[in-house]
Amino acid sequence: MGKITLRNIRVYAYHGCLKEESIIGSDYLVTVKIFADLQKASLSDNLENTVDYVFINRVVKEEMKISSKLLEHVSKRIIDRIFKEMKSVTKALVSVSKVNPPINGDVEMVTVTLKKKRI
């Protein structure tokens, strides 16, 4: 078993419950942790035997383009696509962070993390 992490994928997107958030947009950071059997890849040195992190990055960017009110909703879309399209993934964690959220306070970011395990 092994883990691949894509940390702090930077995306500008339009998520939030406030009308202004869907118009103005905001900066987001997305971290994806993927668990899979990496033994074959470690021996073969072949991309076909591992989780393609270029693909994971593309999934994040595509799903972040679709506006959602809640970070939980966009996180679930990302994690569900990973499981649907990458059969080798056994477990994943997806964290979506809104940088400088409009919550009338001095908060660097707010983060929602979802995890899923293949049964």
Short mmCIF file of C-alpha atoms in Angstrom, two decimals:
data_model
loop_
_atom_site.label_atom_id
_atom_site.label_comp_id
_atom_site.label_asym_id
_atom_site.label_seq_id
_atom_site.Cartn_x
_atom_site.Cartn_y
_atom_site.Cartn_z
CA MET A 1 0.00 0.00 0.00
CA GLY A 2 1.19 3.51 -0.72
CA LYS A 3 0.05 7.11 -0.68
CA ILE A 4 0.22 9.87 -3.27
CA THR A 5 -0.48 13.44 -2.14
CA LEU A 6 -1.23 16.47 -4.29
CA ARG A 7 -0.91 19.33 -1.82
CA ASN A 8 -2.47 22.78 -2.22
CA ILE A 9 -3.65 22.74 -5.83
CA ARG A 10 -4.40 26.44 -6.38
CA VAL A 11 -7.72 27.24 -8.04
CA TYR A 12 -9.82 30.37 -8.46
CA ALA A 13 -13.49 29.40 -8.28
CA TYR A 14 -17.01 30.59 -7.49
CA HIS A 15 -18.35 28.69 -4.49
CA GLY A 16 -20.37 29.97 -1.56
CA CYS A 17 -23.79 30.73 -0.18
CA LEU A 18 -23.50 34.50 -0.63
CA LYS A 19 -24.52 35.91 -4.01
CA GLU A 20 -21.30 37.94 -4.14
CA GLU A 21 -19.20 34.78 -3.87
CA SER A 22 -20.73 33.37 -7.04
CA ILE A 23 -19.96 36.62 -8.87
CA ILE A 24 -16.59 37.71 -7.47
CA GLY A 25 -15.06 34.31 -6.76
CA SER A 26 -12.27 33.42 -4.38
CA ASP A 27 -8.97 31.58 -4.05
CA TYR A 28 -9.07 27.92 -3.05
CA LEU A 29 -6.50 25.29 -2.14
CA VAL A 30 -7.28 21.62 -2.72
CA THR A 31 -5.30 18.74 -1.26
CA VAL A 32 -5.89 15.17 -2.41
CA LYS A 33 -4.43 12.11 -0.69
CA ILE A 34 -4.75 8.86 -2.62
CA PHE A 35 -4.08 5.39 -1.22
CA ALA A 36 -3.40 2.53 -3.61
CA ASP A 37 -1.18 -0.49 -4.10
CA LEU A 38 1.99 1.07 -5.52
CA GLN A 39 4.12 -2.08 -5.36
CA LYS A 40 3.81 -2.92 -9.07
CA ALA A 41 4.62 0.67 -10.08
CA SER A 42 7.66 0.71 -7.82
CA LEU A 43 9.03 -2.31 -9.67
CA SER A 44 7.91 -1.59 -13.24
CA ASP A 45 8.59 2.16 -13.45
CA ASN A 46 5.46 2.32 -15.64
CA LEU A 47 2.77 5.02 -15.37
CA GLU A 48 0.05 2.46 -16.17
CA ASN A 49 0.74 0.78 -12.81
CA THR A 50 0.16 3.79 -10.60
CA VAL A 51 -2.27 6.63 -9.95
CA ASP A 52 -1.73 9.36 -12.53
CA TYR A 53 -1.54 12.59 -10.55
CA VAL A 54 -1.90 14.64 -13.73
CA PHE A 55 -5.35 13.06 -14.03
CA ILE A 56 -6.15 13.86 -10.36
CA ASN A 57 -5.13 17.49 -10.90
CA ARG A 58 -7.39 17.70 -13.96
CA VAL A 59 -10.36 16.25 -12.03
CA VAL A 60 -9.87 18.85 -9.28
CA LYS A 61 -9.76 21.73 -11.76
CA GLU A 62 -12.80 20.49 -13.69
CA GLU A 63 -14.94 19.96 -10.59
CA MET A 64 -13.88 23.26 -9.03
CA LYS A 65 -15.20 25.04 -12.16
CA ILE A 66 -18.73 23.89 -11.29
CA SER A 67 -20.20 26.35 -8.77
CA SER A 68 -21.45 24.95 -5.45
CA LYS A 69 -22.85 26.61 -2.36
CA LEU A 70 -20.98 24.27 -0.01
CA LEU A 71 -17.39 23.07 0.06
CA GLU A 72 -18.75 19.69 1.15
CA HIS A 73 -20.58 19.40 -2.18
CA VAL A 74 -17.57 20.13 -4.38
CA SER A 75 -15.37 17.87 -2.22
CA LYS A 76 -17.82 14.99 -2.72
CA ARG A 77 -17.88 15.50 -6.48
CA ILE A 78 -14.07 15.34 -6.59
CA ILE A 79 -13.79 12.22 -4.43
CA ASP A 80 -16.63 10.44 -6.24
CA ARG A 81 -14.99 11.04 -9.64
CA ILE A 82 -11.66 9.75 -8.39
CA PHE A 83 -13.30 6.52 -7.23
CA LYS A 84 -15.35 6.15 -10.40
CA GLU A 85 -12.47 6.73 -12.81
CA MET A 86 -9.47 5.28 -10.92
CA LYS A 87 -10.22 1.68 -9.95
CA SER A 88 -6.83 1.22 -8.25
CA VAL A 89 -7.64 3.81 -5.56
CA THR A 90 -8.59 2.11 -2.28
CA LYS A 91 -8.96 5.17 -0.09
CA ALA A 92 -8.90 8.94 -0.62
CA LEU A 93 -9.05 12.17 1.35
CA VAL A 94 -10.03 15.42 -0.33
CA SER A 95 -9.62 18.76 1.45
CA VAL A 96 -11.01 21.96 -0.08
CA SER A 97 -9.95 25.23 1.56
CA LYS A 98 -11.43 28.66 0.93
CA VAL A 99 -8.72 31.26 1.46
CA ASN A 100 -9.83 34.42 3.32
CA PRO A 101 -13.48 33.37 3.72
CA PRO A 102 -16.03 36.20 4.05
CA ILE A 103 -17.04 35.41 7.64
CA ASN A 104 -16.45 38.82 9.22
CA GLY A 105 -13.32 37.74 11.07
CA ASP A 106 -9.58 37.31 10.75
CA VAL A 107 -9.54 33.73 9.40
CA GLU A 108 -6.79 32.54 7.05
CA MET A 109 -8.93 29.78 5.53
CA VAL A 110 -11.73 27.35 6.16
CA THR A 111 -11.26 23.71 5.13
CA VAL A 112 -13.64 20.81 4.56
CA THR A 113 -12.17 17.30 4.36
CA LEU A 114 -14.01 14.22 3.14
CA LYS A 115 -12.68 10.69 3.03
CA LYS A 116 -13.89 7.63 1.22
CA LYS A 117 -12.83 4.02 1.26
CA ARG A 118 -13.53 1.40 -1.40
CA ILE A 119 -15.44 -1.54 0.03
#
